[in-house]
């Protein structure tokens, strides 16, 4: 599955505050792409924190109970008073939404108006609206054949892959607790960033590796590290880019590959996998502009 999406569209927004003052209603007058979920839900910022020096993490409480997503998908992000619509990948698992009506985003600082608003103006209780889109996802059904996963992330491209990783962990827990349900195979995450401070969600990732040592493994790469790497991270860190050989060693007929990162990286690995005779339907990627 190859899939690309534009990160934003222009829309006219009409906001009307509800009597409760907790959420806002929204009338979005734009053409929804055919792959976009139709539900546009009001949402409220209920948590915000710095995930790295350049990335801000948001927790959003979603109002509409019909709002749902699949692990790996993104949201159109509507902001009152901002005519440009953001496009941000969800990094939480579908279970968090099901249990707590929350989704999590991690947004890198940029001059793009929605990103600027998130970094400079967004506060707790800020009201926005969201709509799901994208055909990049992992959503196995209980009777589907077991698959191994190789996740290849660059920079903030970890977001949709973390959602997939978290969803796979939830599936592992379900099977362990119930003795039934979809059986995920092994999962290997390759994740590259400039330095360890820009490796997003590294503690969350290591927690999953430690919880499922026989199922989940990670290889964290840094390309411009100038400071000493902590003892906790050292066993997982490789200095230098992710290599073609590392990925090729994980090729099998049972393996699905998910890639998200800067376009040159995505193009390189998807092409190398095709050259290694991996079926196109086993190569899924998200590309940005």
PDB file of C-alpha atoms in Angstrom:
ATOM      1  CA  UNK A   1       0.000   0.000   0.000  1.00  0.00           C
ATOM      2  CA  UNK A   2       1.491   3.317  -1.038  1.00  0.00           C
ATOM      3  CA  UNK A   3      -0.145   6.386   0.356  1.00  0.00           C
ATOM      4  CA  UNK A   4       0.660  10.056   0.375  1.00  0.00           C
ATOM      5  CA  UNK A   5      -1.355  12.955   1.715  1.00  0.00           C
ATOM      6  CA  UNK A   6      -1.188  16.683   1.633  1.00  0.00           C
ATOM      7  CA  UNK A   7      -0.548  18.055   5.094  1.00  0.00           C
ATOM      8  CA  UNK A   8      -3.209  20.730   4.932  1.00  0.00           C
ATOM      9  CA  UNK A   9      -6.089  22.274   3.004  1.00  0.00           C
ATOM     10  CA  UNK A  10      -7.759  25.679   3.201  1.00  0.00           C
ATOM     11  CA  UNK A  11     -11.195  25.836   4.768  1.00  0.00           C
ATOM     12  CA  UNK A  12     -13.682  28.394   6.008  1.00  0.00           C
ATOM     13  CA  UNK A  13     -14.484  27.925   9.659  1.00  0.00           C
ATOM     14  CA  UNK A  14     -17.599  29.002  11.491  1.00  0.00           C
ATOM     15  CA  UNK A  15     -17.446  28.604  15.271  1.00  0.00           C
ATOM     16  CA  UNK A  16     -20.346  28.681  17.723  1.00  0.00           C
ATOM     17  CA  UNK A  17     -19.673  28.112  21.402  1.00  0.00           C
ATOM     18  CA  UNK A  18     -21.907  25.662  23.184  1.00  0.00           C
ATOM     19  CA  UNK A  19     -23.761  26.724  26.306  1.00  0.00           C
ATOM     20  CA  UNK A  20     -21.442  24.574  28.415  1.00  0.00           C
ATOM     21  CA  UNK A  21     -18.383  26.460  27.220  1.00  0.00           C
ATOM     22  CA  UNK A  22     -16.454  23.179  27.079  1.00  0.00           C
ATOM     23  CA  UNK A  23     -16.414  22.556  23.345  1.00  0.00           C
ATOM     24  CA  UNK A  24     -17.138  24.309  20.082  1.00  0.00           C
ATOM     25  CA  UNK A  25     -19.296  23.323  17.151  1.00  0.00           C
ATOM     26  CA  UNK A  26     -17.774  23.691  13.707  1.00  0.00           C
ATOM     27  CA  UNK A  27     -19.107  24.027  10.168  1.00  0.00           C
ATOM     28  CA  UNK A  28     -16.317  23.070   7.758  1.00  0.00           C
ATOM     29  CA  UNK A  29     -17.003  24.241   4.222  1.00  0.00           C
ATOM     30  CA  UNK A  30     -14.393  22.381   2.237  1.00  0.00           C
ATOM     31  CA  UNK A  31     -14.228  19.277   0.093  1.00  0.00           C
ATOM     32  CA  UNK A  32     -13.356  16.291   2.208  1.00  0.00           C
ATOM     33  CA  UNK A  33     -10.944  13.983   0.371  1.00  0.00           C
ATOM     34  CA  UNK A  34     -12.399  10.538  -0.423  1.00  0.00           C
ATOM     35  CA  UNK A  35     -10.162   8.855   2.158  1.00  0.00           C
ATOM     36  CA  UNK A  36     -11.155  11.249   4.938  1.00  0.00           C
ATOM     37  CA  UNK A  37     -13.479  10.184   7.737  1.00  0.00           C
ATOM     38  CA  UNK A  38     -16.668  12.265   7.647  1.00  0.00           C
ATOM     39  CA  UNK A  39     -16.928  12.931  11.392  1.00  0.00           C
ATOM     40  CA  UNK A  40     -15.649  16.385  12.342  1.00  0.00           C
ATOM     41  CA  UNK A  41     -15.513  16.476  16.121  1.00  0.00           C
ATOM     42  CA  UNK A  42     -14.947  19.291  18.539  1.00  0.00           C
ATOM     43  CA  UNK A  43     -11.981  18.665  20.826  1.00  0.00           C
ATOM     44  CA  UNK A  44     -10.382  20.348  23.814  1.00  0.00           C
ATOM     45  CA  UNK A  45      -6.699  20.499  24.749  1.00  0.00           C
ATOM     46  CA  UNK A  46      -6.408  18.730  28.102  1.00  0.00           C
ATOM     47  CA  UNK A  47      -2.645  18.277  28.215  1.00  0.00           C
ATOM     48  CA  UNK A  48       0.446  19.852  26.659  1.00  0.00           C
ATOM     49  CA  UNK A  49       4.160  19.272  27.184  1.00  0.00           C
ATOM     50  CA  UNK A  50       7.507  19.566  25.425  1.00  0.00           C
ATOM     51  CA  UNK A  51       8.436  16.192  23.955  1.00  0.00           C
ATOM     52  CA  UNK A  52      11.746  17.566  22.640  1.00  0.00           C
ATOM     53  CA  UNK A  53      13.292  21.012  22.122  1.00  0.00           C
ATOM     54  CA  UNK A  54      11.363  21.308  18.851  1.00  0.00           C
ATOM     55  CA  UNK A  55       8.263  19.131  19.380  1.00  0.00           C
ATOM     56  CA  UNK A  56       5.174  19.824  21.499  1.00  0.00           C
ATOM     57  CA  UNK A  57       2.922  16.988  22.610  1.00  0.00           C
ATOM     58  CA  UNK A  58      -0.844  17.506  22.944  1.00  0.00           C
ATOM     59  CA  UNK A  59      -3.592  15.434  24.532  1.00  0.00           C
ATOM     60  CA  UNK A  60      -7.027  16.180  23.087  1.00  0.00           C
ATOM     61  CA  UNK A  61     -10.351  15.226  24.625  1.00  0.00           C
ATOM     62  CA  UNK A  62     -12.641  14.366  21.695  1.00  0.00           C
ATOM     63  CA  UNK A  63     -16.314  15.243  22.054  1.00  0.00           C
ATOM     64  CA  UNK A  64     -18.064  13.176  19.358  1.00  0.00           C
ATOM     65  CA  UNK A  65     -18.500   9.540  20.371  1.00  0.00           C
ATOM     66  CA  UNK A  66     -18.705   8.563  16.677  1.00  0.00           C
ATOM     67  CA  UNK A  67     -15.159   9.788  16.100  1.00  0.00           C
ATOM     68  CA  UNK A  68     -12.758   6.873  15.604  1.00  0.00           C
ATOM     69  CA  UNK A  69      -9.446   6.114  13.893  1.00  0.00           C
ATOM     70  CA  UNK A  70      -7.109   3.287  12.936  1.00  0.00           C
ATOM     71  CA  UNK A  71      -3.544   3.083  14.193  1.00  0.00           C
ATOM     72  CA  UNK A  72      -1.347   5.104  11.836  1.00  0.00           C
ATOM     73  CA  UNK A  73      -3.938   7.604  10.602  1.00  0.00           C
ATOM     74  CA  UNK A  74      -3.732  11.405  10.854  1.00  0.00           C
ATOM     75  CA  UNK A  75      -6.176  14.216  11.582  1.00  0.00           C
ATOM     76  CA  UNK A  76      -7.158  17.413   9.859  1.00  0.00           C
ATOM     77  CA  UNK A  77      -6.746  19.932  12.672  1.00  0.00           C
ATOM     78  CA  UNK A  78      -9.119  22.924  12.615  1.00  0.00           C
ATOM     79  CA  UNK A  79      -8.232  25.986  14.685  1.00  0.00           C
ATOM     80  CA  UNK A  80     -10.608  28.909  15.359  1.00  0.00           C
ATOM     81  CA  UNK A  81      -9.356  32.046  13.636  1.00  0.00           C
ATOM     82  CA  UNK A  82      -6.770  30.180  11.531  1.00  0.00           C
ATOM     83  CA  UNK A  83      -7.833  29.663   7.916  1.00  0.00           C
ATOM     84  CA  UNK A  84      -5.222  26.990   7.168  1.00  0.00           C
ATOM     85  CA  UNK A  85      -5.972  23.467   8.359  1.00  0.00           C
ATOM     86  CA  UNK A  86      -3.191  21.399   9.934  1.00  0.00           C
ATOM     87  CA  UNK A  87      -2.467  17.761   9.186  1.00  0.00           C
ATOM     88  CA  UNK A  88      -0.935  15.857  12.105  1.00  0.00           C
ATOM     89  CA  UNK A  89      -0.464  12.117  12.658  1.00  0.00           C
ATOM     90  CA  UNK A  90      -1.987  10.572  15.779  1.00  0.00           C
ATOM     91  CA  UNK A  91       0.646   8.937  17.989  1.00  0.00           C
ATOM     92  CA  UNK A  92      -1.668   7.313  20.547  1.00  0.00           C
ATOM     93  CA  UNK A  93      -3.385   3.950  20.226  1.00  0.00           C
ATOM     94  CA  UNK A  94      -7.061   3.544  19.315  1.00  0.00           C
ATOM     95  CA  UNK A  95      -7.559   2.049  22.786  1.00  0.00           C
ATOM     96  CA  UNK A  96      -6.794   5.382  24.481  1.00  0.00           C
ATOM     97  CA  UNK A  97      -9.624   6.948  22.493  1.00  0.00           C
ATOM     98  CA  UNK A  98     -11.955   4.058  23.289  1.00  0.00           C
ATOM     99  CA  UNK A  99     -11.232   4.118  27.012  1.00  0.00           C
ATOM    100  CA  UNK A 100     -10.669   7.812  27.724  1.00  0.00           C
ATOM    101  CA  UNK A 101     -11.958   9.654  24.607  1.00  0.00           C
ATOM    102  CA  UNK A 102      -8.459  11.068  24.090  1.00  0.00           C
ATOM    103  CA  UNK A 103      -5.969  11.232  21.242  1.00  0.00           C
ATOM    104  CA  UNK A 104      -2.340  12.328  21.361  1.00  0.00           C
ATOM    105  CA  UNK A 105      -0.431  14.407  18.806  1.00  0.00           C
ATOM    106  CA  UNK A 106       3.216  15.509  18.656  1.00  0.00           C
ATOM    107  CA  UNK A 107       3.813  18.589  16.510  1.00  0.00           C
ATOM    108  CA  UNK A 108       7.176  19.911  15.365  1.00  0.00           C
ATOM    109  CA  UNK A 109       7.817  23.648  15.388  1.00  0.00           C
ATOM    110  CA  UNK A 110       7.454  25.187  11.907  1.00  0.00           C
ATOM    111  CA  UNK A 111       6.360  28.427  10.280  1.00  0.00           C
ATOM    112  CA  UNK A 112       3.189  26.716   9.074  1.00  0.00           C
ATOM    113  CA  UNK A 113       0.277  28.562  10.784  1.00  0.00           C
ATOM    114  CA  UNK A 114      -1.264  25.556  12.607  1.00  0.00           C
ATOM    115  CA  UNK A 115       2.142  24.482  13.988  1.00  0.00           C
ATOM    116  CA  UNK A 116       2.887  28.075  15.038  1.00  0.00           C
ATOM    117  CA  UNK A 117      -0.459  28.262  16.828  1.00  0.00           C
ATOM    118  CA  UNK A 118       0.212  25.001  18.687  1.00  0.00           C
ATOM    119  CA  UNK A 119       3.655  26.158  19.841  1.00  0.00           C
ATOM    120  CA  UNK A 120       2.901  29.827  20.564  1.00  0.00           C
ATOM    121  CA  UNK A 121      -0.804  30.195  21.368  1.00  0.00           C
ATOM    122  CA  UNK A 122      -2.298  26.847  22.338  1.00  0.00           C
ATOM    123  CA  UNK A 123      -3.124  26.491  26.036  1.00  0.00           C
ATOM    124  CA  UNK A 124      -4.993  24.070  28.256  1.00  0.00           C
ATOM    125  CA  UNK A 125      -8.721  24.152  27.408  1.00  0.00           C
ATOM    126  CA  UNK A 126      -8.082  25.566  23.907  1.00  0.00           C
ATOM    127  CA  UNK A 127     -10.913  24.454  21.609  1.00  0.00           C
ATOM    128  CA  UNK A 128     -10.245  22.925  18.186  1.00  0.00           C
ATOM    129  CA  UNK A 129     -11.849  20.348  15.893  1.00  0.00           C
ATOM    130  CA  UNK A 130     -10.479  17.199  14.264  1.00  0.00           C
ATOM    131  CA  UNK A 131     -11.315  14.873  11.377  1.00  0.00           C
ATOM    132  CA  UNK A 132      -9.556  11.579  10.615  1.00  0.00           C
ATOM    133  CA  UNK A 133      -7.947  10.869   7.251  1.00  0.00           C
ATOM    134  CA  UNK A 134      -5.374   8.669   5.574  1.00  0.00           C
ATOM    135  CA  UNK A 135      -4.935   5.158   4.232  1.00  0.00           C
ATOM    136  CA  UNK A 136      -1.721   4.437   6.162  1.00  0.00           C
ATOM    137  CA  UNK A 137      -2.741   2.195   9.037  1.00  0.00           C
ATOM    138  CA  UNK A 138      -2.465  -1.189  10.752  1.00  0.00           C
ATOM    139  CA  UNK A 139      -5.874  -2.640  11.563  1.00  0.00           C
ATOM    140  CA  UNK A 140      -5.762  -6.454  11.579  1.00  0.00           C
ATOM    141  CA  UNK A 141      -8.873  -8.478  12.240  1.00  0.00           C
ATOM    142  CA  UNK A 142      -8.892 -11.470  14.638  1.00  0.00           C
ATOM    143  CA  UNK A 143      -8.939 -14.087  11.869  1.00  0.00           C
ATOM    144  CA  UNK A 144      -6.185 -12.480   9.763  1.00  0.00           C
ATOM    145  CA  UNK A 145      -2.869 -14.263   9.285  1.00  0.00           C
ATOM    146  CA  UNK A 146      -0.144 -13.333  11.754  1.00  0.00           C
ATOM    147  CA  UNK A 147       2.367 -10.812  10.420  1.00  0.00           C
ATOM    148  CA  UNK A 148       5.712  -9.484  11.559  1.00  0.00           C
ATOM    149  CA  UNK A 149       6.113  -5.714  11.439  1.00  0.00           C
ATOM    150  CA  UNK A 150       9.141  -3.620  10.554  1.00  0.00           C
ATOM    151  CA  UNK A 151       8.608   0.060  11.353  1.00  0.00           C
ATOM    152  CA  UNK A 152      11.043   2.584   9.829  1.00  0.00           C
ATOM    153  CA  UNK A 153      10.823   6.136  11.195  1.00  0.00           C
ATOM    154  CA  UNK A 154      12.723   9.348  10.620  1.00  0.00           C
ATOM    155  CA  UNK A 155      12.332  12.350  12.937  1.00  0.00           C
ATOM    156  CA  UNK A 156       8.738  13.234  13.724  1.00  0.00           C
ATOM    157  CA  UNK A 157       7.722  10.398  11.389  1.00  0.00           C
ATOM    158  CA  UNK A 158       7.695   8.278  14.528  1.00  0.00           C
ATOM    159  CA  UNK A 159       4.185   9.547  15.306  1.00  0.00           C
ATOM    160  CA  UNK A 160       2.033   7.188  13.201  1.00  0.00           C
ATOM    161  CA  UNK A 161       4.461   4.317  13.785  1.00  0.00           C
ATOM    162  CA  UNK A 162       4.237   4.788  17.539  1.00  0.00           C
ATOM    163  CA  UNK A 163       0.457   4.535  17.199  1.00  0.00           C
ATOM    164  CA  UNK A 164       0.936   1.252  15.323  1.00  0.00           C
ATOM    165  CA  UNK A 165       3.454   0.018  17.911  1.00  0.00           C
ATOM    166  CA  UNK A 166       1.115   0.873  20.778  1.00  0.00           C
ATOM    167  CA  UNK A 167      -1.807  -0.808  19.011  1.00  0.00           C
ATOM    168  CA  UNK A 168       0.263  -3.943  18.444  1.00  0.00           C
ATOM    169  CA  UNK A 169       1.152  -3.963  22.146  1.00  0.00           C
ATOM    170  CA  UNK A 170      -2.554  -3.730  23.006  1.00  0.00           C
ATOM    171  CA  UNK A 171      -3.220  -6.706  20.725  1.00  0.00           C
ATOM    172  CA  UNK A 172      -0.454  -8.657  22.487  1.00  0.00           C
ATOM    173  CA  UNK A 173      -2.030  -7.884  25.870  1.00  0.00           C
ATOM    174  CA  UNK A 174      -5.482  -8.904  24.644  1.00  0.00           C
ATOM    175  CA  UNK A 175      -4.219 -12.247  23.398  1.00  0.00           C
ATOM    176  CA  UNK A 176      -2.282 -12.886  26.615  1.00  0.00           C
ATOM    177  CA  UNK A 177      -5.320 -12.065  28.763  1.00  0.00           C
ATOM    178  CA  UNK A 178      -8.036 -13.753  26.692  1.00  0.00           C
ATOM    179  CA  UNK A 179      -6.130 -16.461  24.849  1.00  0.00           C
ATOM    180  CA  UNK A 180      -7.756 -15.322  21.604  1.00  0.00           C
ATOM    181  CA  UNK A 181      -7.719 -12.450  19.146  1.00  0.00           C
ATOM    182  CA  UNK A 182      -5.244 -11.392  16.490  1.00  0.00           C
ATOM    183  CA  UNK A 183      -1.731 -12.743  16.916  1.00  0.00           C
ATOM    184  CA  UNK A 184       0.894 -10.128  16.047  1.00  0.00           C
ATOM    185  CA  UNK A 185       4.309 -11.528  15.131  1.00  0.00           C
ATOM    186  CA  UNK A 186       7.582  -9.854  16.012  1.00  0.00           C
ATOM    187  CA  UNK A 187       7.997  -6.092  15.694  1.00  0.00           C
ATOM    188  CA  UNK A 188      11.249  -4.270  14.971  1.00  0.00           C
ATOM    189  CA  UNK A 189      11.370  -0.476  15.108  1.00  0.00           C
ATOM    190  CA  UNK A 190      14.168   1.388  13.325  1.00  0.00           C
ATOM    191  CA  UNK A 191      14.111   5.048  14.313  1.00  0.00           C
ATOM    192  CA  UNK A 192      16.542   7.783  13.263  1.00  0.00           C
ATOM    193  CA  UNK A 193      16.909  11.367  14.488  1.00  0.00           C
ATOM    194  CA  UNK A 194      19.683  13.956  14.701  1.00  0.00           C
ATOM    195  CA  UNK A 195      20.435  13.270  18.364  1.00  0.00           C
ATOM    196  CA  UNK A 196      18.963  11.586  21.414  1.00  0.00           C
ATOM    197  CA  UNK A 197      17.076  14.706  22.503  1.00  0.00           C
ATOM    198  CA  UNK A 198      15.158  14.545  19.206  1.00  0.00           C
ATOM    199  CA  UNK A 199      14.310  10.847  19.581  1.00  0.00           C
ATOM    200  CA  UNK A 200      10.668  11.316  20.520  1.00  0.00           C
ATOM    201  CA  UNK A 201       8.887   9.003  22.962  1.00  0.00           C
ATOM    202  CA  UNK A 202      12.088   7.053  23.624  1.00  0.00           C
ATOM    203  CA  UNK A 203      11.018   6.093  27.146  1.00  0.00           C
ATOM    204  CA  UNK A 204       7.616   4.910  25.885  1.00  0.00           C
ATOM    205  CA  UNK A 205       9.370   2.828  23.251  1.00  0.00           C
ATOM    206  CA  UNK A 206      11.832   1.274  25.727  1.00  0.00           C
ATOM    207  CA  UNK A 207       8.973   0.498  28.127  1.00  0.00           C
ATOM    208  CA  UNK A 208       7.286  -1.561  25.393  1.00  0.00           C
ATOM    209  CA  UNK A 209      10.566  -3.290  24.503  1.00  0.00           C
ATOM    210  CA  UNK A 210      10.998  -4.246  28.171  1.00  0.00           C
ATOM    211  CA  UNK A 211       7.377  -5.349  28.525  1.00  0.00           C
ATOM    212  CA  UNK A 212       7.538  -7.590  25.449  1.00  0.00           C
ATOM    213  CA  UNK A 213      11.228  -8.569  25.100  1.00  0.00           C
ATOM    214  CA  UNK A 214      10.476 -11.558  22.861  1.00  0.00           C
ATOM    215  CA  UNK A 215       8.112  -9.630  20.616  1.00  0.00           C
ATOM    216  CA  UNK A 216       9.284  -5.992  20.353  1.00  0.00           C
ATOM    217  CA  UNK A 217      12.790  -4.721  19.600  1.00  0.00           C
ATOM    218  CA  UNK A 218      14.158  -1.342  18.578  1.00  0.00           C
ATOM    219  CA  UNK A 219      17.249   0.118  16.944  1.00  0.00           C
ATOM    220  CA  UNK A 220      17.601   3.854  17.617  1.00  0.00           C
ATOM    221  CA  UNK A 221      19.913   5.796  15.311  1.00  0.00           C
ATOM    222  CA  UNK A 222      21.447   9.246  15.786  1.00  0.00           C
ATOM    223  CA  UNK A 223      23.165  11.067  12.925  1.00  0.00           C
ATOM    224  CA  UNK A 224      24.565  14.225  14.581  1.00  0.00           C
ATOM    225  CA  UNK A 225      25.117  13.352  18.233  1.00  0.00           C
ATOM    226  CA  UNK A 226      27.513  15.765  20.005  1.00  0.00           C
ATOM    227  CA  UNK A 227      26.928  14.856  23.658  1.00  0.00           C
ATOM    228  CA  UNK A 228      27.456  11.674  25.631  1.00  0.00           C
ATOM    229  CA  UNK A 229      24.705   9.088  25.309  1.00  0.00           C
ATOM    230  CA  UNK A 230      23.119   8.013  28.584  1.00  0.00           C
ATOM    231  CA  UNK A 231      23.871   4.532  29.902  1.00  0.00           C
ATOM    232  CA  UNK A 232      20.186   3.606  29.696  1.00  0.00           C
ATOM    233  CA  UNK A 233      20.028   4.392  25.966  1.00  0.00           C
ATOM    234  CA  UNK A 234      23.444   3.101  24.904  1.00  0.00           C
ATOM    235  CA  UNK A 235      22.410  -0.543  24.292  1.00  0.00           C
ATOM    236  CA  UNK A 236      19.799   0.642  21.792  1.00  0.00           C
ATOM    237  CA  UNK A 237      21.727   3.431  20.035  1.00  0.00           C
ATOM    238  CA  UNK A 238      23.659   3.217  16.769  1.00  0.00           C
ATOM    239  CA  UNK A 239      25.506   6.298  15.546  1.00  0.00           C
ATOM    240  CA  UNK A 240      24.804   6.768  11.843  1.00  0.00           C
ATOM    241  CA  UNK A 241      21.870   6.326   9.520  1.00  0.00           C
ATOM    242  CA  UNK A 242      19.661   3.259   9.214  1.00  0.00           C
ATOM    243  CA  UNK A 243      21.256   1.044   6.579  1.00  0.00           C
ATOM    244  CA  UNK A 244      19.776  -0.979   3.764  1.00  0.00           C
ATOM    245  CA  UNK A 245      21.391  -4.154   5.155  1.00  0.00           C
ATOM    246  CA  UNK A 246      19.672  -3.749   8.539  1.00  0.00           C
ATOM    247  CA  UNK A 247      16.300  -3.636   6.828  1.00  0.00           C
ATOM    248  CA  UNK A 248      17.102  -6.395   4.351  1.00  0.00           C
ATOM    249  CA  UNK A 249      17.924  -8.771   7.214  1.00  0.00           C
ATOM    250  CA  UNK A 250      14.266  -8.601   8.304  1.00  0.00           C
ATOM    251  CA  UNK A 251      12.680  -9.422   4.949  1.00  0.00           C
ATOM    252  CA  UNK A 252      10.335 -12.409   4.936  1.00  0.00           C
ATOM    253  CA  UNK A 253       7.040 -13.319   3.314  1.00  0.00           C
ATOM    254  CA  UNK A 254       5.291 -12.798   6.687  1.00  0.00           C
ATOM    255  CA  UNK A 255       6.609  -9.239   7.196  1.00  0.00           C
ATOM    256  CA  UNK A 256       4.877  -5.919   6.583  1.00  0.00           C
ATOM    257  CA  UNK A 257       6.965  -2.745   6.302  1.00  0.00           C
ATOM    258  CA  UNK A 258       5.696   0.656   7.452  1.00  0.00           C
ATOM    259  CA  UNK A 259       7.817   3.719   6.616  1.00  0.00           C
ATOM    260  CA  UNK A 260       7.318   7.330   7.670  1.00  0.00           C
ATOM    261  CA  UNK A 261       9.878  10.108   7.484  1.00  0.00           C
ATOM    262  CA  UNK A 262      11.333  12.755   5.176  1.00  0.00           C
ATOM    263  CA  UNK A 263      10.603  12.023   1.477  1.00  0.00           C
ATOM    264  CA  UNK A 264      14.198  11.064   0.527  1.00  0.00           C
ATOM    265  CA  UNK A 265      14.282   8.492   3.310  1.00  0.00           C
ATOM    266  CA  UNK A 266      10.850   7.119   2.442  1.00  0.00           C
ATOM    267  CA  UNK A 267      11.725   6.920  -1.253  1.00  0.00           C
ATOM    268  CA  UNK A 268      15.038   5.181  -0.537  1.00  0.00           C
ATOM    269  CA  UNK A 269      13.694   2.405   1.675  1.00  0.00           C
ATOM    270  CA  UNK A 270      10.520   1.755  -0.315  1.00  0.00           C
ATOM    271  CA  UNK A 271      12.622   1.449  -3.493  1.00  0.00           C
ATOM    272  CA  UNK A 272      15.189  -0.811  -1.811  1.00  0.00           C
ATOM    273  CA  UNK A 273      12.435  -3.089  -0.521  1.00  0.00           C
ATOM    274  CA  UNK A 274      10.903  -3.320  -3.988  1.00  0.00           C
ATOM    275  CA  UNK A 275      14.335  -4.137  -5.418  1.00  0.00           C
ATOM    276  CA  UNK A 276      14.576  -6.909  -2.821  1.00  0.00           C
ATOM    277  CA  UNK A 277      11.318  -8.360  -4.223  1.00  0.00           C
ATOM    278  CA  UNK A 278       9.114  -7.418  -1.296  1.00  0.00           C
ATOM    279  CA  UNK A 279       5.540  -7.297  -2.674  1.00  0.00           C
ATOM    280  CA  UNK A 280       4.265  -3.735  -3.036  1.00  0.00           C
ATOM    281  CA  UNK A 281       1.235  -4.585  -0.933  1.00  0.00           C
ATOM    282  CA  UNK A 282       3.625  -5.331   1.963  1.00  0.00           C
ATOM    283  CA  UNK A 283       5.240  -1.875   1.766  1.00  0.00           C
ATOM    284  CA  UNK A 284       3.202   0.909   3.378  1.00  0.00           C
ATOM    285  CA  UNK A 285       4.478   4.450   3.556  1.00  0.00           C
ATOM    286  CA  UNK A 286       3.425   7.933   4.527  1.00  0.00           C
ATOM    287  CA  UNK A 287       5.112  10.767   2.672  1.00  0.00           C
ATOM    288  CA  UNK A 288       5.063  14.474   3.548  1.00  0.00           C
ATOM    289  CA  UNK A 289       5.712  17.630   1.596  1.00  0.00           C
TER     290      UNK A 289
END
